[in-house]
mmCIF file of C-alpha atoms in Angstrom:
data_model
loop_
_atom_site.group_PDB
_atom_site.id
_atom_site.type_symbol
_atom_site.label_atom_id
_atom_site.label_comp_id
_atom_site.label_asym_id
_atom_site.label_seq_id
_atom_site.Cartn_x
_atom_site.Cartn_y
_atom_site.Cartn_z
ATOM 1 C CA UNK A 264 0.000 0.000 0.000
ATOM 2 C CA UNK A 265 1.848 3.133 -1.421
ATOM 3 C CA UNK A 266 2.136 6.380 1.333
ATOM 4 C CA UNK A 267 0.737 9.133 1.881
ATOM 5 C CA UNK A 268 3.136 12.102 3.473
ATOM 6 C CA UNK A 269 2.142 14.781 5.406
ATOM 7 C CA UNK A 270 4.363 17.399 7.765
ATOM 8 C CA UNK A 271 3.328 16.257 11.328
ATOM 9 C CA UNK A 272 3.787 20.217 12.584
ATOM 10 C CA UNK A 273 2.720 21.125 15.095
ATOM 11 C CA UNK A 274 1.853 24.246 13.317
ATOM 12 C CA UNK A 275 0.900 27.038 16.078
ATOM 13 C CA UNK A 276 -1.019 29.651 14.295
ATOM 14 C CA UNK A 277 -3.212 32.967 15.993
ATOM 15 C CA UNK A 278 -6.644 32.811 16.513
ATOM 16 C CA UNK A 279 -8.307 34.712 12.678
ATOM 17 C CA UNK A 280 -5.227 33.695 10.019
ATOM 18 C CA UNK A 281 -4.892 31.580 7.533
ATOM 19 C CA UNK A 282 -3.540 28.491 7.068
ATOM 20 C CA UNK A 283 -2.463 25.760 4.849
ATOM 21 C CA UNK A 284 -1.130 22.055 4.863
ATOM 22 C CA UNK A 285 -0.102 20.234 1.586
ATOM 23 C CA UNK A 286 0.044 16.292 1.529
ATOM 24 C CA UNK A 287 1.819 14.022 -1.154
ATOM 25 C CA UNK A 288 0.653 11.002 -2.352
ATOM 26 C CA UNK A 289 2.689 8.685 -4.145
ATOM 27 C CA UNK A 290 0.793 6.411 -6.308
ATOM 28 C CA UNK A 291 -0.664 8.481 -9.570
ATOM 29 C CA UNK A 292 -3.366 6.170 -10.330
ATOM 30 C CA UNK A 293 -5.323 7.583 -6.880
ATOM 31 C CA UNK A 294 -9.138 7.425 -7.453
ATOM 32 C CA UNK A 295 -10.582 9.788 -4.965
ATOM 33 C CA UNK A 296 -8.907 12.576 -2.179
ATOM 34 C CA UNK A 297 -10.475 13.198 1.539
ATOM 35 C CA UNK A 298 -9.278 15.737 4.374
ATOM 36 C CA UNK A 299 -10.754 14.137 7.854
ATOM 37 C CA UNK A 300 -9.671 15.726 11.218
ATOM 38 C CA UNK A 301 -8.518 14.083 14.786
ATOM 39 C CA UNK A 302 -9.197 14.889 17.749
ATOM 40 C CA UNK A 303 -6.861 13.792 20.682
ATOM 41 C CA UNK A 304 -8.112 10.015 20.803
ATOM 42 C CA UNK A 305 -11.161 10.142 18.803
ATOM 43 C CA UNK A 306 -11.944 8.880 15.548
ATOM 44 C CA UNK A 307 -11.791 10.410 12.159
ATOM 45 C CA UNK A 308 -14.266 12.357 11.040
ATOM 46 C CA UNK A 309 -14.928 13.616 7.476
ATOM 47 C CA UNK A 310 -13.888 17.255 6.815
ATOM 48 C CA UNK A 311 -14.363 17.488 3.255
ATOM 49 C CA UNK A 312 -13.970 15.278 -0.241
ATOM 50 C CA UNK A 313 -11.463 17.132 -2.819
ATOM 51 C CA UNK A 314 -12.417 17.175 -6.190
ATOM 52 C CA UNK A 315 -10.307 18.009 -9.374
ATOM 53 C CA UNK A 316 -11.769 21.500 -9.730
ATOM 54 C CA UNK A 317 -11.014 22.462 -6.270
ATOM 55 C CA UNK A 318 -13.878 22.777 -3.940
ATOM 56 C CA UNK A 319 -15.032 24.630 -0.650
ATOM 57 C CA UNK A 320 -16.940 24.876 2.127
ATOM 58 C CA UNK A 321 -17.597 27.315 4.304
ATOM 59 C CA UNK A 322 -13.892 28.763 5.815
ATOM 60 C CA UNK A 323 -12.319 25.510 4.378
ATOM 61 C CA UNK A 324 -10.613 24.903 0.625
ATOM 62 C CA UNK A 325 -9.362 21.625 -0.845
ATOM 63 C CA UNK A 326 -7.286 21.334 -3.732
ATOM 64 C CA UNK A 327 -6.007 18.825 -5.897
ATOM 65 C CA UNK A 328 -2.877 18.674 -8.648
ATOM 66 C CA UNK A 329 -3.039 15.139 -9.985
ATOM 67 C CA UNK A 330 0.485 16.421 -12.340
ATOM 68 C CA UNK A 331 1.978 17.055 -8.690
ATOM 69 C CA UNK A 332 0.095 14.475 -6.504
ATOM 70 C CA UNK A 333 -0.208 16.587 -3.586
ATOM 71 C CA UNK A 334 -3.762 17.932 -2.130
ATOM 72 C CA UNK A 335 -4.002 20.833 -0.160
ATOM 73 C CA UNK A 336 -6.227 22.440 2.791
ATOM 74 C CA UNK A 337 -6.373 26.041 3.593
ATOM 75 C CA UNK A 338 -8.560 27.142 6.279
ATOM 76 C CA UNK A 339 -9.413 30.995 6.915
ATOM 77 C CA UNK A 340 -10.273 32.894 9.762
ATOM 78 C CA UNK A 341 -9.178 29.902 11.717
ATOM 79 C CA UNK A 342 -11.221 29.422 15.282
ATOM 80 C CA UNK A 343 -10.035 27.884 18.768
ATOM 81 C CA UNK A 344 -12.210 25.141 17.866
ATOM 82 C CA UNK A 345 -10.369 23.955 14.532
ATOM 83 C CA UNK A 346 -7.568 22.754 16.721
ATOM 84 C CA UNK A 347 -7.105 19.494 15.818
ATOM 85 C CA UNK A 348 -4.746 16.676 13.722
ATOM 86 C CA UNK A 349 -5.760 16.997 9.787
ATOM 87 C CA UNK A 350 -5.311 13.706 7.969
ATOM 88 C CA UNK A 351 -5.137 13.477 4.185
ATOM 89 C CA UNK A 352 -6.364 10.230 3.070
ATOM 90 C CA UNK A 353 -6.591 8.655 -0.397
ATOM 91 C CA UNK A 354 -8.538 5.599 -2.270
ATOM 92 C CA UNK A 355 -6.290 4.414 -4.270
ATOM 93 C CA UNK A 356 -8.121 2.331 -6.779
ATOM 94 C CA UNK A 357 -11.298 3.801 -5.851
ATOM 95 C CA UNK A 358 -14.822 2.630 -5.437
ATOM 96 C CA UNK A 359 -15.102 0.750 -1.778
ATOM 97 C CA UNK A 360 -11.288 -0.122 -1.282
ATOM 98 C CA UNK A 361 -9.584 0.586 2.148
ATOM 99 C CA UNK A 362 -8.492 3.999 2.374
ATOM 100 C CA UNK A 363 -4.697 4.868 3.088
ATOM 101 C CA UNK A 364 -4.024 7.638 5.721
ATOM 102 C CA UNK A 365 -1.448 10.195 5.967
ATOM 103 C CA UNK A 366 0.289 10.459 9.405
ATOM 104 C CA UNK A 367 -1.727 13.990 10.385
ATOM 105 C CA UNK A 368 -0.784 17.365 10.926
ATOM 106 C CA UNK A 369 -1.270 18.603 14.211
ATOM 107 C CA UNK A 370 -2.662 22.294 14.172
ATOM 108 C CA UNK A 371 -3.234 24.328 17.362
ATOM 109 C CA UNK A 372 -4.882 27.498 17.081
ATOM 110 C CA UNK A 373 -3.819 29.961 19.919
ATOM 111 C CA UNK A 374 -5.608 32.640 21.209
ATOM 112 C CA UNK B 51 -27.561 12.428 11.680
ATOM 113 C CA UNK B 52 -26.780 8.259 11.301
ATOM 114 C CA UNK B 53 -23.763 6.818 12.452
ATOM 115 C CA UNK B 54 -21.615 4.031 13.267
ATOM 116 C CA UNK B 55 -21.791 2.608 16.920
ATOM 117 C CA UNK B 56 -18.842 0.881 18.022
ATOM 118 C CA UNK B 57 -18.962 -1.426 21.669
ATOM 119 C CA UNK B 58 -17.333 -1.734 23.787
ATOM 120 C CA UNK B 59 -15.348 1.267 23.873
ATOM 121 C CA UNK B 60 -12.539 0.468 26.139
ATOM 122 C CA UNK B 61 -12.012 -3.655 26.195
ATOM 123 C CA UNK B 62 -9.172 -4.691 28.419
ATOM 124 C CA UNK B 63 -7.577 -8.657 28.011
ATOM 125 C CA UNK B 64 -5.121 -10.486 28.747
ATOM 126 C CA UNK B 65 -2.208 -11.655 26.479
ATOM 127 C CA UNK B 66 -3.360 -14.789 24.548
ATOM 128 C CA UNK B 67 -7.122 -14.647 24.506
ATOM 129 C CA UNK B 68 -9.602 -13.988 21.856
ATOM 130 C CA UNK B 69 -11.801 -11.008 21.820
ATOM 131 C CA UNK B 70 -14.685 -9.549 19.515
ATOM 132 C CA UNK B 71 -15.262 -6.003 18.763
ATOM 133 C CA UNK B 72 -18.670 -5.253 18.014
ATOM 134 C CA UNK B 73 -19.580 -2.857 15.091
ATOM 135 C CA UNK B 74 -23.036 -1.691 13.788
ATOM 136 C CA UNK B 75 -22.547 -0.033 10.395
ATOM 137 C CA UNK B 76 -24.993 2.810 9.571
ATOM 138 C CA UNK B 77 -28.280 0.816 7.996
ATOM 139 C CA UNK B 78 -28.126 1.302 4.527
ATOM 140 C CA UNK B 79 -24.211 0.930 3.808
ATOM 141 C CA UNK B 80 -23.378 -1.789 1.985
ATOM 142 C CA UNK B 81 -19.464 -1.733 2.548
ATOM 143 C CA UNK B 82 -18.022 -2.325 5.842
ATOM 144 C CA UNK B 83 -14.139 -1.875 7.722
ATOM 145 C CA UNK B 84 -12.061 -2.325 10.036
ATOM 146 C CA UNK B 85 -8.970 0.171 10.720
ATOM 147 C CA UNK B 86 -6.491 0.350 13.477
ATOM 148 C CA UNK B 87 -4.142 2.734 15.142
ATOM 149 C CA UNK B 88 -1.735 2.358 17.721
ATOM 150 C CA UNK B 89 -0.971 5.118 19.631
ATOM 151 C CA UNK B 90 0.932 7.940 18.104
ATOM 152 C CA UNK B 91 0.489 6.110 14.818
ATOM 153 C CA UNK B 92 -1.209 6.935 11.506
ATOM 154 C CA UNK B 93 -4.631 4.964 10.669
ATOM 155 C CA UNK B 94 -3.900 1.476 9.291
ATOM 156 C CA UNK B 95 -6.156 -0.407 7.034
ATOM 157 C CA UNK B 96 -7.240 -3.876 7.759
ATOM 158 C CA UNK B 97 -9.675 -5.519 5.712
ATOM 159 C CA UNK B 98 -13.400 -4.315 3.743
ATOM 160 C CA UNK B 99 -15.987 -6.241 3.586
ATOM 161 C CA UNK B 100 -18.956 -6.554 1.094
ATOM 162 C CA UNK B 101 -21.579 -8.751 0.378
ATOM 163 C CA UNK B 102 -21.143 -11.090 3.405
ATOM 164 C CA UNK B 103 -17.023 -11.604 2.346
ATOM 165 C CA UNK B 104 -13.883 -9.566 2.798
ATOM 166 C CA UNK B 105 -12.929 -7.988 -0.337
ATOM 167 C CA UNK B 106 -9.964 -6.528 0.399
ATOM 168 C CA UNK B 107 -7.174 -7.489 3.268
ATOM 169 C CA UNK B 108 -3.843 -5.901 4.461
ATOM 170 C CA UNK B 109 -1.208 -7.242 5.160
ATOM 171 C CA UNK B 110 -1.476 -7.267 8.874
ATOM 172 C CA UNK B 111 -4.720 -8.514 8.463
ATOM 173 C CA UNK B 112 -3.410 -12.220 9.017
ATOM 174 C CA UNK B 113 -4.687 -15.696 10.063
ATOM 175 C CA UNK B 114 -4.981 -14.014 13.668
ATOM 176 C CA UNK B 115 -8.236 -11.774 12.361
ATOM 177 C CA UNK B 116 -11.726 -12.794 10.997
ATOM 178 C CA UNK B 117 -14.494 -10.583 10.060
ATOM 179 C CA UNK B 118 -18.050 -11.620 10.905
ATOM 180 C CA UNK B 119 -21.717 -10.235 9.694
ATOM 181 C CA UNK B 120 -23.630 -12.654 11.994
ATOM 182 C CA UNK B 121 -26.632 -11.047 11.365
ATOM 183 C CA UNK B 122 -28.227 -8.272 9.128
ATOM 184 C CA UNK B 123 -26.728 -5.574 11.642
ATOM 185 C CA UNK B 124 -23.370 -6.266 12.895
ATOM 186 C CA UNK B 125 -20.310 -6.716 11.711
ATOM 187 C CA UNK B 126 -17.450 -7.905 13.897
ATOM 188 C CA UNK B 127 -13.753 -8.458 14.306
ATOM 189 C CA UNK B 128 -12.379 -11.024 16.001
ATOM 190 C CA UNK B 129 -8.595 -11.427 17.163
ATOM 191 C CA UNK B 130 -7.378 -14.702 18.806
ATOM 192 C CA UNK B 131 -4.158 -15.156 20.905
ATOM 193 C CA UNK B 132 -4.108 -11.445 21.283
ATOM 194 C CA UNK B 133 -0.698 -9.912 21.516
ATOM 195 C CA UNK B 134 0.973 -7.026 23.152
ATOM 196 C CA UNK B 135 1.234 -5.677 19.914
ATOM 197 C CA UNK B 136 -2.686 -5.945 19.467
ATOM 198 C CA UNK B 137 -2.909 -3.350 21.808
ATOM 199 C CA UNK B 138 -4.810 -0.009 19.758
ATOM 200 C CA UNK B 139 -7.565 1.812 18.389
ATOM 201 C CA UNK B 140 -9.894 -0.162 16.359
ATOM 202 C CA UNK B 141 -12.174 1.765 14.236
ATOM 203 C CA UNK B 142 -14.940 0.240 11.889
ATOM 204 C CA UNK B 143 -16.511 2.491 9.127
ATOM 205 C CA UNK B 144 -19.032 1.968 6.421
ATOM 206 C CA UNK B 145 -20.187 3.143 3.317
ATOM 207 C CA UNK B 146 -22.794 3.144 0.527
ATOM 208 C CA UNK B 147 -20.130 2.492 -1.730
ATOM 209 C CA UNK B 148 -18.404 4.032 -5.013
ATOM 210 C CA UNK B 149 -16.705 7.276 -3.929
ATOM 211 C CA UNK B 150 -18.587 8.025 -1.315
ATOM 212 C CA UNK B 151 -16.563 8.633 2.092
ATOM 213 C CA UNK B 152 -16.339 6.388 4.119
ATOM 214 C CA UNK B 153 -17.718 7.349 8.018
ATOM 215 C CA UNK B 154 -15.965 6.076 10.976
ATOM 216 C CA UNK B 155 -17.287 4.728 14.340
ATOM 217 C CA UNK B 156 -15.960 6.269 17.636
ATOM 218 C CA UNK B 157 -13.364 3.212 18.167
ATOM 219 C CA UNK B 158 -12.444 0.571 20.709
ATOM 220 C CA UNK B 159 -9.529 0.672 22.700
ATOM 221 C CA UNK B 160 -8.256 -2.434 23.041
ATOM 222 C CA UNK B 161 -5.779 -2.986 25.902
ATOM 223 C CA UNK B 162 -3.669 -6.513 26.173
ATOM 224 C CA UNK B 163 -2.042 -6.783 29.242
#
């Protein structure tokens, strides 16, 4: 099962910027992208699907450059709340196969 | 909102017996999971399972595992002669299938003493 690589952090960013995590992937035939989050000994939970085209919702925005294999998340106006590890996860052939995870990066949001 | 359910969620055991982690996939998924993660580690894969047989297996998904669907609700993983190793996070997850995302459970942490 090829990887998926991620910078652990921890990024420590104020309360209201911006910020942005990248994630590589390293098998080009990758069907279908996903950003969940982590809290501290809970289980993942779906942030957001990323298509081709780029796609967002609400403060959060997922891209995708297949020529590159990396996906991206930036997340705006960033609240106490969003504190949490951000895993990058990919189906690699698609449809219902396992999913492969990314190691998380651990963002902390500081007031 | 529906969701998966997950019991127990802490199951403690001692080294070399069997347990069974209970799972009840959200009703109308038709694909089911099992994941792991030991602490401090990334999410691990361990086997999918569709239409009452595993369709996909890692490879730490050995003779030590089975998967179960006893009846039209759960779906369960079973680990004899647990190790010290064993010792994790074990999240199931389900979908409806093709690209959907898959949603996760809110894990069992097994403990082998």
């Amino acid at each position: 099962r090829k990887e998926v690589e991620q910078d652990p952090g921890p990024f420590n960013v104020p309360e209201g910027a911006t910020v942005a995590f990248n994630c590589t992937y390293s098998n080009s035939a990758s069907q279908s992208f996903f950003w969940y989050r982590q809290d501290c000994r809970k289980e993942p939970k779906l942030l957001m699907s990323v298509y081709s085209s780029g796609n967002e919702d609400g403060r959060f925005t997922a891209q995708l450059n297949r020529a590159s294999q990396y996906i991206s998340l930036l997340i705006r106006d960033s609240k106490l709340s969003d504190s949490a590890t951000y895993l990058c996860v990919v189906n690699i052939r698609g449809g219902a196969d396992g999913l492969t995870f990314g190691k998380g990066t651990h963002l902390i949001i500081q007031p | 909102e529906p969701e998966v359910t997950q019991t127990p969620s802490h199951q403690v055991t001692q080294m070399g017996q069997e347990v069974i982690l209970r799972c009840v996939p959200i009703s109308n998924h038709l694909y089911f999971y099992w994941y792991r993660q030991i602490l401090g580690q990334k999410v691990e894969f361990l086997v999918s399972f569709y239409n009452n047989e595993i369709s996909e297996k890692s490879e730490i998904f050995d003779d030590q595992f089975s998967v179960e669907r006893p009846d039209g609700s759960n779906f369960t993983l079973k680990i004899r002669s647990t190790k010290l190793e064993d010792s994790a996070m074990y999240f199931c997850a389900s979908t409806g299938g093709g690209y959907q995302p898959q949603h996760f459970g809110d894990g069992t942490r097994l403990s082998i003493l």
